[in-house]
Amino acid sequence: MFTDEVQEAVSVESRWRKAPELCDAVCQTVEVRRAEASVQIRRSAEISTQTKLSDSRELPVLDRSIDPPVDFPGLDRFLRQVEPMVIEELRKNAQSHAFDGFEVNWIDHLHTVSCLYTLHYPEACERQLHVTGVSWNATGSVIACSYGRLQDGDWSTEKSYVCTWNLDRRGLNPNRPDVVISVSSAVMCLAFHPTEPSLIAGGLYNGEVLVWNSSKTDDPLVARSGMSEDTHREPVYQVHGSTSFGVTALSFSHLDKTVFIAAVEGGYVLKCSTEVLTPATLCSGSVPLKAPAQFTFSPHCGPVHAVSCSPFHRNLFLTAGTDGHVHLYSMLQAKPILSLQLSQTYLFSVCWSSARPLVFAVATGEGSVLICDLGQSFLCPSISIEQCADSKPVYCLAFNPKQLQLLAAGNAEGSVKIWQLSAELMKQGPREMTLLEQLANEVAD
């Protein structure tokens, strides 16, 4: 049988491992030296002065004579590499016409109008007469207005006036005209002579045409048409010409003095010529009449009260009528290029600006003066000026031919207001004539 047996442990000493030997040793470090010393401090003091505090910060002055503090090794190499390409692009830009006519405008200016004067003749206002016409003289310093009555009443025997104010005269009194001319019948329109500053022509309700010299104080009347079979039988609404049909307004071309546009009571607009040789079909009296109409345009839906030929384009003209619309026509086509409904009531006058090709003014039966800028919008006026507080109609308009920033407007209150237009309404844009030419070349639908 097998049994467990426990033997004694046997140990074998290592031949390669030796017991560690230990010994003690000491070392001495370098001696640390110490010393004490004293210094003399600087004394400082603060002094205040009576100056105002400033919030501005002082900026360092750039001295261009000192080289930049940092020099990038690759910057010079890069600039020399791109220099030919930059020079080539600059040369192309100098020869390009892409921005011809472009004008930088960093500020969005607002169109503004201010009233300089409100002129009226107290006696005419007491009789509730209307201002039926306004006109500037050849120098642009004198404004004349005619007094009459529109819309109601029998005016054939009613006394009226023609008044003038010199705006350049010292001590101008808006309530006291420089010249007052009494007229035996209502004056429906008037116009200064184009070159003689003191001559005024006026059309009366009874059909007469009178000429006054405003420089004569005793008897200013110098000529009158009288009443005969050769004169008008109806009220004279404008004093630029005469025809055998019911003309309500007319305007001569500024660039061709033989051409004029006439508007008639039925709303039609006619292109006419003073050089026509065709005799009129209906001719009465001793004076032979001609038929000046050469072309008929699409009509308004009511009588046309005003016509204004463009002073900047030979073919463009504006009309305004009782239908509340302003039409822009070209003499080369029957239908209007533009038709703008600017009022729910009558429009009594329309007038192109003498300074801006795309700006015109309109007088409304609602008591406002509208200034339209076709360079800004074809749909609505740029400015609406309330001429009359109680919405009485504005009947007439006239831009000053010399002082182009002045606009005169006469109303049913019997007053004439002189409006001063802002610079934005006077300064012609660089591409304004181009846009006007594009409008003239539009083909009506």
Short mmCIF file of C-alpha atoms in Angstrom, two decimals:
data_model
loop_
_atom_site.label_atom_id
_atom_site.label_comp_id
_atom_site.label_asym_id
_atom_site.label_seq_id
_atom_site.Cartn_x
_atom_site.Cartn_y
_atom_site.Cartn_z
CA MET A 1 0.00 0.00 0.00
CA PHE A 2 1.09 3.62 -0.64
CA THR A 3 1.24 6.26 2.07
CA ASP A 4 1.99 10.09 2.13
CA GLU A 5 5.43 11.07 3.18
CA VAL A 6 6.74 14.57 3.95
CA GLN A 7 10.44 15.26 3.44
CA GLU A 8 12.48 18.16 4.80
CA ALA A 9 13.01 21.31 2.66
CA VAL A 10 16.22 21.56 0.71
CA SER A 11 17.79 25.02 -0.11
CA VAL A 12 20.40 25.73 -2.78
CA GLU A 13 22.44 28.92 -2.68
CA SER A 14 22.68 31.12 -5.82
CA ARG A 15 26.03 31.40 -7.46
CA TRP A 16 25.38 34.67 -9.42
CA ARG A 17 23.44 36.77 -6.91
CA LYS A 18 25.37 38.59 -4.30
CA ALA A 19 24.16 40.21 -1.17
CA PRO A 20 23.96 44.10 -1.47
CA GLU A 21 26.62 46.04 0.28
CA LEU A 22 25.63 49.38 1.88
CA CYS A 23 27.73 52.30 3.04
CA ASP A 24 27.08 55.86 4.28
CA ALA A 25 28.48 59.05 2.54
CA VAL A 26 27.94 62.85 2.76
CA CYS A 27 28.49 65.87 0.34
CA GLN A 28 28.67 69.66 0.83
CA THR A 29 26.74 72.21 -1.44
CA VAL A 30 28.03 75.65 -2.55
CA GLU A 31 27.49 78.26 0.07
CA VAL A 32 24.56 80.61 -0.59
CA ARG A 33 25.59 84.25 -0.40
CA ARG A 34 23.19 86.94 0.77
CA ALA A 35 23.40 90.78 0.73
CA GLU A 36 21.11 93.73 1.53
CA ALA A 37 20.90 97.03 -0.46
CA SER A 38 18.54 100.07 -0.44
CA VAL A 39 17.27 102.23 -3.38
CA GLN A 40 15.92 105.81 -3.58
CA ILE A 41 12.27 106.12 -4.77
CA ARG A 42 10.91 108.96 -7.05
CA ARG A 43 8.29 111.20 -5.62
CA SER A 44 5.16 111.94 -7.80
CA ALA A 45 2.32 114.47 -7.54
CA GLU A 46 -1.06 114.98 -9.32
CA ILE A 47 -2.36 118.39 -10.46
CA SER A 48 -5.85 118.99 -11.96
CA THR A 49 -6.91 121.76 -14.40
CA GLN A 50 -10.33 123.27 -15.22
CA THR A 51 -10.80 121.71 -18.66
CA LYS A 52 -13.84 119.84 -19.88
CA LEU A 53 -13.70 116.12 -20.10
CA SER A 54 -13.61 114.76 -23.63
CA ASP A 55 -14.99 111.40 -24.67
CA SER A 56 -12.92 111.29 -27.81
CA ARG A 57 -10.07 108.87 -27.92
CA GLU A 58 -6.72 109.88 -29.28
CA LEU A 59 -5.72 107.81 -32.25
CA PRO A 60 -2.06 107.22 -33.03
CA VAL A 61 -0.75 109.29 -35.91
CA LEU A 62 0.42 107.19 -38.81
CA ASP A 63 3.98 108.06 -39.79
CA ARG A 64 4.42 106.90 -43.37
CA SER A 65 8.16 107.45 -43.21
CA ILE A 66 8.53 104.50 -40.83
CA ASP A 67 8.56 101.03 -42.33
CA PRO A 68 5.87 98.58 -41.24
CA PRO A 69 6.83 96.71 -38.08
CA VAL A 70 6.02 93.33 -39.60
CA ASP A 71 7.55 92.09 -42.83
CA PHE A 72 6.00 89.00 -44.38
CA PRO A 73 8.55 87.27 -46.56
CA GLY A 74 5.93 86.05 -49.07
CA LEU A 75 4.01 89.34 -49.42
CA ASP A 76 6.39 90.91 -51.91
CA ARG A 77 6.44 87.75 -53.99
CA PHE A 78 2.64 87.57 -54.02
CA LEU A 79 2.19 91.20 -55.05
CA ARG A 80 4.65 90.84 -57.91
CA GLN A 81 2.79 87.75 -59.06
CA VAL A 82 -0.70 89.32 -59.14
CA GLU A 83 0.35 92.76 -60.38
CA PRO A 84 -0.02 91.97 -64.13
CA MET A 85 -3.51 90.53 -63.63
CA VAL A 86 -4.67 93.55 -61.59
CA ILE A 87 -3.29 95.99 -64.18
CA GLU A 88 -5.07 94.09 -66.96
CA GLU A 89 -8.45 94.23 -65.12
CA LEU A 90 -8.03 97.94 -64.41
CA ARG A 91 -7.32 98.53 -68.10
CA LYS A 92 -10.51 96.66 -69.04
CA ASN A 93 -12.56 98.69 -66.54
CA ALA A 94 -11.18 101.95 -67.93
CA GLN A 95 -12.35 100.97 -71.43
CA SER A 96 -15.76 99.64 -70.33
CA HIS A 97 -19.02 101.58 -70.89
CA ALA A 98 -21.11 99.49 -68.51
CA PHE A 99 -21.53 102.37 -66.01
CA ASP A 100 -21.85 105.26 -68.44
CA GLY A 101 -24.35 107.75 -67.07
CA PHE A 102 -24.42 106.11 -63.61
CA GLU A 103 -24.50 108.60 -60.77
CA VAL A 104 -23.66 107.49 -57.25
CA ASN A 105 -26.28 108.58 -54.75
CA TRP A 106 -25.64 107.38 -51.23
CA ILE A 107 -28.52 109.35 -49.72
CA ASP A 108 -32.20 108.72 -50.46
CA HIS A 109 -33.52 112.27 -50.87
CA LEU A 110 -37.17 113.02 -50.32
CA HIS A 111 -39.15 115.16 -52.72
CA THR A 112 -40.27 118.27 -50.90
CA VAL A 113 -42.25 121.36 -51.82
CA SER A 114 -42.66 124.53 -49.77
CA CYS A 115 -45.10 127.42 -50.20
CA LEU A 116 -43.34 130.79 -50.64
CA TYR A 117 -46.35 133.08 -51.09
CA THR A 118 -50.13 133.07 -51.03
CA LEU A 119 -51.31 135.91 -53.26
CA HIS A 120 -54.87 137.20 -53.45
CA TYR A 121 -56.87 140.35 -54.15
CA PRO A 122 -59.22 140.95 -51.17
CA GLU A 123 -62.00 142.51 -53.25
CA ALA A 124 -62.08 139.52 -55.61
CA CYS A 125 -62.15 137.13 -52.66
CA GLU A 126 -65.03 139.03 -51.07
CA ARG A 127 -67.02 138.52 -54.25
CA GLN A 128 -66.02 134.83 -54.21
CA LEU A 129 -64.38 135.00 -57.63
CA HIS A 130 -62.18 132.15 -58.82
CA VAL A 131 -58.65 132.32 -60.20
CA THR A 132 -59.24 131.15 -63.76
CA GLY A 133 -55.71 131.55 -65.15
CA VAL A 134 -52.10 132.23 -64.15
CA SER A 135 -49.13 133.24 -66.29
CA TRP A 136 -45.48 134.24 -65.72
CA ASN A 137 -44.01 137.08 -67.74
CA ALA A 138 -40.95 136.74 -69.99
CA THR A 139 -38.49 137.63 -67.20
CA GLY A 140 -40.01 135.20 -64.71
CA SER A 141 -40.34 137.90 -62.04
CA VAL A 142 -44.03 138.83 -62.45
CA ILE A 143 -47.01 136.52 -61.97
CA ALA A 144 -50.43 137.50 -63.32
CA CYS A 145 -53.80 135.97 -62.53
CA SER A 146 -57.25 136.37 -64.00
CA TYR A 147 -60.41 136.40 -61.90
CA GLY A 148 -63.74 135.05 -63.06
CA ARG A 149 -66.13 132.34 -62.07
CA LEU A 150 -66.46 128.72 -63.08
CA GLN A 151 -69.12 126.07 -62.51
CA ASP A 152 -72.17 128.19 -61.59
CA GLY A 153 -73.98 131.43 -62.32
CA ASP A 154 -74.42 133.82 -65.25
CA TRP A 155 -71.10 135.59 -65.69
CA SER A 156 -71.72 137.53 -68.91
CA THR A 157 -72.06 140.89 -67.18
CA GLU A 158 -70.11 140.23 -63.98
CA LYS A 159 -67.14 142.48 -63.36
CA SER A 160 -63.78 140.80 -62.83
CA TYR A 161 -60.05 141.59 -62.55
CA VAL A 162 -56.55 140.89 -63.83
CA CYS A 163 -53.87 141.28 -61.14
CA THR A 164 -50.06 141.12 -61.20
CA TRP A 165 -47.40 140.81 -58.49
CA ASN A 166 -43.66 141.38 -58.94
CA LEU A 167 -42.01 138.77 -56.71
CA ASP A 168 -38.60 140.49 -56.98
CA ARG A 169 -39.88 143.80 -55.64
CA ARG A 170 -38.90 144.77 -52.11
CA GLY A 171 -41.81 145.03 -49.73
CA LEU A 172 -44.01 142.57 -51.60
CA ASN A 173 -47.52 142.57 -50.16
CA PRO A 174 -49.35 139.30 -50.98
CA ASN A 175 -52.70 141.03 -50.29
CA ARG A 176 -52.04 144.04 -52.51
CA PRO A 177 -51.30 143.45 -56.21
CA ASP A 178 -48.87 145.80 -57.98
CA VAL A 179 -51.34 146.17 -60.86
CA VAL A 180 -55.13 145.73 -60.80
CA ILE A 181 -57.03 145.87 -64.10
CA SER A 182 -60.82 146.00 -63.92
CA VAL A 183 -62.64 144.09 -66.66
CA SER A 184 -66.33 144.37 -67.56
CA SER A 185 -66.77 140.59 -68.08
CA ALA A 186 -65.42 137.46 -66.44
CA VAL A 187 -61.85 136.70 -67.58
CA MET A 188 -61.58 133.00 -68.39
CA CYS A 189 -57.86 132.87 -69.30
CA LEU A 190 -54.78 135.01 -69.79
CA ALA A 191 -51.20 134.80 -71.05
CA PHE A 192 -48.16 137.07 -71.02
CA HIS A 193 -46.49 137.92 -74.32
CA PRO A 194 -43.53 135.54 -74.90
CA THR A 195 -40.98 138.38 -75.25
CA GLU A 196 -42.66 141.62 -74.11
CA PRO A 197 -42.77 141.47 -70.28
CA SER A 198 -45.65 143.95 -69.84
CA LEU A 199 -48.15 142.76 -72.49
CA ILE A 200 -51.00 140.50 -71.35
CA ALA A 201 -53.72 138.92 -73.49
CA GLY A 202 -56.98 137.74 -71.92
CA GLY A 203 -60.04 135.86 -73.10
CA LEU A 204 -63.45 136.89 -71.74
CA TYR A 205 -66.67 135.04 -71.10
CA ASN A 206 -68.47 137.09 -73.76
CA GLY A 207 -66.03 135.95 -76.46
CA GLU A 208 -63.82 139.02 -76.60
CA VAL A 209 -60.02 138.95 -76.57
CA LEU A 210 -58.29 141.91 -74.89
CA VAL A 211 -54.65 142.99 -74.72
CA TRP A 212 -53.33 145.10 -71.80
CA ASN A 213 -50.05 146.85 -71.13
CA SER A 214 -49.44 146.51 -67.40
CA SER A 215 -46.82 149.27 -67.44
CA LYS A 216 -49.52 151.87 -68.24
CA THR A 217 -51.26 152.92 -65.07
CA ASP A 218 -53.90 155.26 -66.52
CA ASP A 219 -55.37 153.14 -69.34
CA PRO A 220 -53.70 149.71 -69.71
CA LEU A 221 -56.05 148.46 -72.48
CA VAL A 222 -54.23 148.60 -75.82
CA ALA A 223 -56.38 146.35 -78.07
CA ARG A 224 -59.64 144.42 -78.11
CA SER A 225 -61.29 142.15 -80.63
CA GLY A 226 -64.77 143.64 -80.19
CA MET A 227 -67.99 141.86 -81.07
CA SER A 228 -68.69 141.06 -84.73
CA GLU A 229 -69.50 138.15 -87.01
CA ASP A 230 -65.79 137.32 -87.20
CA THR A 231 -65.19 137.11 -83.44
CA HIS A 232 -65.93 134.41 -80.90
CA ARG A 233 -69.52 133.87 -79.83
CA GLU A 234 -68.68 131.70 -76.81
CA PRO A 235 -66.33 132.06 -73.81
CA VAL A 236 -62.63 132.09 -74.68
CA TYR A 237 -60.85 129.41 -72.63
CA GLN A 238 -57.31 129.87 -73.91
CA VAL A 239 -55.43 132.61 -75.76
CA HIS A 240 -52.93 130.71 -77.94
CA GLY A 241 -54.99 130.37 -81.19
CA SER A 242 -58.44 130.06 -82.78
CA THR A 243 -60.45 127.41 -84.66
CA SER A 244 -64.06 126.95 -85.79
CA PHE A 245 -64.90 124.18 -83.32
CA GLY A 246 -65.35 124.11 -79.56
CA VAL A 247 -61.73 124.17 -78.42
CA THR A 248 -61.25 123.83 -74.67
CA ALA A 249 -57.42 123.80 -74.58
CA LEU A 250 -54.41 123.86 -76.86
CA SER A 251 -50.62 123.83 -76.70
CA PHE A 252 -47.96 124.61 -79.28
CA SER A 253 -44.97 122.32 -79.71
CA HIS A 254 -41.83 123.74 -78.12
CA LEU A 255 -39.65 122.32 -80.88
CA ASP A 256 -41.86 122.95 -83.95
CA LYS A 257 -43.82 126.20 -83.73
CA THR A 258 -46.05 125.23 -86.68
CA VAL A 259 -47.55 122.26 -84.79
CA PHE A 260 -50.05 122.51 -81.96
CA ILE A 261 -52.40 120.15 -80.12
CA ALA A 262 -56.03 121.17 -79.65
CA ALA A 263 -58.58 119.60 -77.29
CA VAL A 264 -62.30 119.94 -77.96
CA GLU A 265 -65.44 119.75 -75.87
CA GLY A 266 -66.28 116.17 -76.89
CA GLY A 267 -63.04 114.85 -75.38
CA TYR A 268 -61.17 114.49 -78.67
CA VAL A 269 -57.57 115.58 -79.13
CA LEU A 270 -56.37 116.88 -82.50
CA LYS A 271 -52.96 117.44 -84.03
CA CYS A 272 -53.04 120.70 -85.98
CA SER A 273 -50.75 122.80 -88.15
CA THR A 274 -50.63 126.53 -88.78
CA GLU A 275 -49.31 125.93 -92.32
CA VAL A 276 -52.40 124.08 -93.54
CA LEU A 277 -53.99 125.46 -96.69
CA THR A 278 -57.28 123.51 -96.60
CA PRO A 279 -60.23 125.89 -96.14
CA ALA A 280 -62.74 125.25 -93.38
CA THR A 281 -65.99 123.53 -94.38
CA LEU A 282 -68.16 125.90 -92.33
CA CYS A 283 -66.97 129.43 -92.83
CA SER A 284 -68.91 132.56 -91.92
CA GLY A 285 -67.82 136.16 -91.86
CA SER A 286 -65.33 138.14 -93.87
CA VAL A 287 -62.19 136.38 -92.62
CA PRO A 288 -61.40 133.11 -94.48
CA LEU A 289 -60.83 130.27 -92.05
CA LYS A 290 -58.58 127.22 -92.46
CA ALA A 291 -59.04 123.64 -91.24
CA PRO A 292 -55.84 123.00 -89.24
CA ALA A 293 -56.68 119.48 -87.94
CA GLN A 294 -54.41 116.78 -89.41
CA PHE A 295 -54.74 113.81 -87.05
CA THR A 296 -57.19 112.62 -84.39
CA PHE A 297 -56.16 110.86 -81.18
CA SER A 298 -58.18 108.51 -78.98
CA PRO A 299 -60.53 110.64 -76.87
CA HIS A 300 -61.05 111.09 -73.15
CA CYS A 301 -64.39 110.14 -71.62
CA GLY A 302 -65.33 113.81 -71.28
CA PRO A 303 -64.14 117.32 -72.13
CA VAL A 304 -60.39 117.89 -72.07
CA HIS A 305 -59.44 120.92 -69.98
CA ALA A 306 -55.67 121.06 -70.55
CA VAL A 307 -52.97 120.16 -73.06
CA SER A 308 -49.21 120.49 -72.52
CA CYS A 309 -46.54 119.70 -75.11
CA SER A 310 -43.22 118.39 -73.77
CA PRO A 311 -40.42 120.98 -73.84
CA PHE A 312 -37.90 118.14 -74.19
CA HIS A 313 -39.40 115.91 -76.92
CA ARG A 314 -41.07 116.97 -80.17
CA ASN A 315 -43.65 114.13 -80.20
CA LEU A 316 -44.83 113.85 -76.58
CA PHE A 317 -47.70 115.76 -74.98
CA LEU A 318 -50.03 115.44 -71.97
CA THR A 319 -53.78 115.94 -71.69
CA ALA A 320 -56.07 116.17 -68.65
CA GLY A 321 -59.86 116.03 -68.56
CA THR A 322 -63.06 115.70 -66.64
CA ASP A 323 -62.68 111.90 -66.48
CA GLY A 324 -59.90 112.30 -63.90
CA HIS A 325 -57.26 110.87 -66.26
CA VAL A 326 -53.98 112.22 -67.58
CA HIS A 327 -52.99 110.77 -70.96
CA LEU A 328 -49.46 110.74 -72.35
CA TYR A 329 -49.63 110.74 -76.15
CA SER A 330 -47.13 110.47 -78.95
CA MET A 331 -47.95 112.48 -82.06
CA LEU A 332 -47.12 109.38 -84.09
CA GLN A 333 -49.97 107.15 -82.83
CA ALA A 334 -53.61 107.51 -81.92
CA LYS A 335 -53.78 105.64 -78.61
CA PRO A 336 -52.08 107.07 -75.50
CA ILE A 337 -48.80 105.60 -74.34
CA LEU A 338 -49.84 106.00 -70.69
CA SER A 339 -53.18 106.64 -69.01
CA LEU A 340 -53.05 107.62 -65.33
CA GLN A 341 -56.17 108.03 -63.21
CA LEU A 342 -55.07 110.67 -60.72
CA SER A 343 -58.44 111.85 -59.36
CA GLN A 344 -62.05 110.81 -58.87
CA THR A 345 -63.15 114.30 -59.96
CA TYR A 346 -62.18 116.73 -62.71
CA LEU A 347 -58.62 117.57 -63.69
CA PHE A 348 -58.41 121.21 -64.74
CA SER A 349 -54.78 121.70 -65.72
CA VAL A 350 -51.60 119.80 -66.56
CA CYS A 351 -48.17 121.30 -67.13
CA TRP A 352 -44.75 119.83 -67.93
CA SER A 353 -41.80 120.91 -65.80
CA SER A 354 -39.31 123.21 -67.52
CA ALA A 355 -36.41 121.57 -65.66
CA ARG A 356 -37.11 117.82 -65.53
CA PRO A 357 -38.16 115.88 -68.68
CA LEU A 358 -40.13 113.31 -66.64
CA VAL A 359 -41.87 115.63 -64.17
CA PHE A 360 -45.25 117.33 -64.60
CA ALA A 361 -47.88 118.94 -62.36
CA VAL A 362 -51.65 118.44 -62.33
CA ALA A 363 -54.45 120.60 -60.85
CA THR A 364 -57.42 118.66 -59.47
CA GLY A 365 -61.01 119.41 -58.58
CA GLU A 366 -60.33 118.04 -55.10
CA GLY A 367 -58.21 121.05 -54.14
CA SER A 368 -54.77 119.48 -54.56
CA VAL A 369 -51.77 119.91 -56.82
CA LEU A 370 -50.16 116.64 -57.87
CA ILE A 371 -46.53 116.40 -58.96
CA CYS A 372 -45.76 113.27 -60.94
CA ASP A 373 -42.27 111.93 -61.60
CA LEU A 374 -42.31 109.23 -64.28
CA GLY A 375 -38.75 108.38 -63.33
CA GLN A 376 -40.07 107.16 -59.98
CA SER A 377 -43.51 105.70 -60.79
CA PHE A 378 -45.96 105.28 -63.65
CA LEU A 379 -48.86 104.63 -61.28
CA CYS A 380 -49.10 107.35 -58.67
CA PRO A 381 -47.88 110.93 -58.09
CA SER A 382 -44.70 111.57 -56.11
CA ILE A 383 -46.21 114.50 -54.17
CA SER A 384 -49.74 115.62 -53.36
CA ILE A 385 -50.00 119.24 -52.20
CA GLU A 386 -53.15 120.38 -50.44
CA GLN A 387 -53.74 123.76 -52.04
CA CYS A 388 -57.16 124.48 -50.51
CA ALA A 389 -58.20 123.53 -47.00
CA ASP A 390 -61.84 122.95 -47.89
CA SER A 391 -61.11 120.99 -51.10
CA LYS A 392 -62.04 123.77 -53.49
CA PRO A 393 -60.81 123.12 -57.04
CA VAL A 394 -57.43 124.20 -58.37
CA TYR A 395 -58.03 125.59 -61.87
CA CYS A 396 -54.65 126.60 -63.30
CA LEU A 397 -50.91 125.96 -63.11
CA ALA A 398 -47.78 127.60 -64.52
CA PHE A 399 -44.08 126.81 -64.12
CA ASN A 400 -41.79 129.85 -64.04
CA PRO A 401 -39.80 129.99 -67.35
CA LYS A 402 -36.73 131.56 -65.71
CA GLN A 403 -36.81 130.55 -62.05
CA LEU A 404 -37.47 126.91 -62.79
CA GLN A 405 -38.05 125.95 -59.15
CA LEU A 406 -41.22 128.07 -58.87
CA LEU A 407 -44.72 126.76 -59.59
CA ALA A 408 -47.83 128.97 -59.47
CA ALA A 409 -51.31 127.53 -58.84
CA GLY A 410 -54.63 129.38 -58.77
CA ASN A 411 -57.77 128.07 -57.08
CA ALA A 412 -61.47 128.65 -56.47
CA GLU A 413 -60.70 130.48 -53.20
CA GLY A 414 -59.40 133.37 -55.27
CA SER A 415 -55.76 132.97 -54.25
CA VAL A 416 -52.56 132.12 -56.10
CA LYS A 417 -49.94 130.12 -54.26
CA ILE A 418 -46.28 130.13 -55.27
CA TRP A 419 -44.63 126.77 -54.54
CA GLN A 420 -40.89 126.21 -54.41
CA LEU A 421 -39.76 122.77 -55.57
CA SER A 422 -36.88 120.92 -53.96
CA ALA A 423 -33.57 120.27 -55.70
CA GLU A 424 -34.56 116.64 -56.32
CA LEU A 425 -37.47 117.82 -58.47
CA MET A 426 -35.19 120.20 -60.38
CA LYS A 427 -31.99 118.22 -61.05
CA GLN A 428 -32.17 116.19 -64.22
CA GLY A 429 -30.97 112.60 -63.86
CA PRO A 430 -28.14 111.29 -66.07
CA ARG A 431 -30.42 108.81 -67.88
CA GLU A 432 -33.64 110.82 -67.79
CA MET A 433 -33.60 111.78 -71.47
CA THR A 434 -32.94 108.14 -72.37
CA LEU A 435 -36.05 107.04 -70.45
CA LEU A 436 -38.08 109.81 -72.08
CA GLU A 437 -36.98 108.57 -75.51
CA GLN A 438 -37.93 105.01 -74.54
CA LEU A 439 -41.41 106.25 -73.56
CA ALA A 440 -41.76 108.05 -76.89
CA ASN A 441 -40.88 104.84 -78.74
CA GLU A 442 -43.43 102.73 -76.85
CA VAL A 443 -46.14 101.23 -79.03
CA ALA A 444 -49.64 101.56 -77.55
CA ASP A 445 -51.59 98.32 -77.15
#
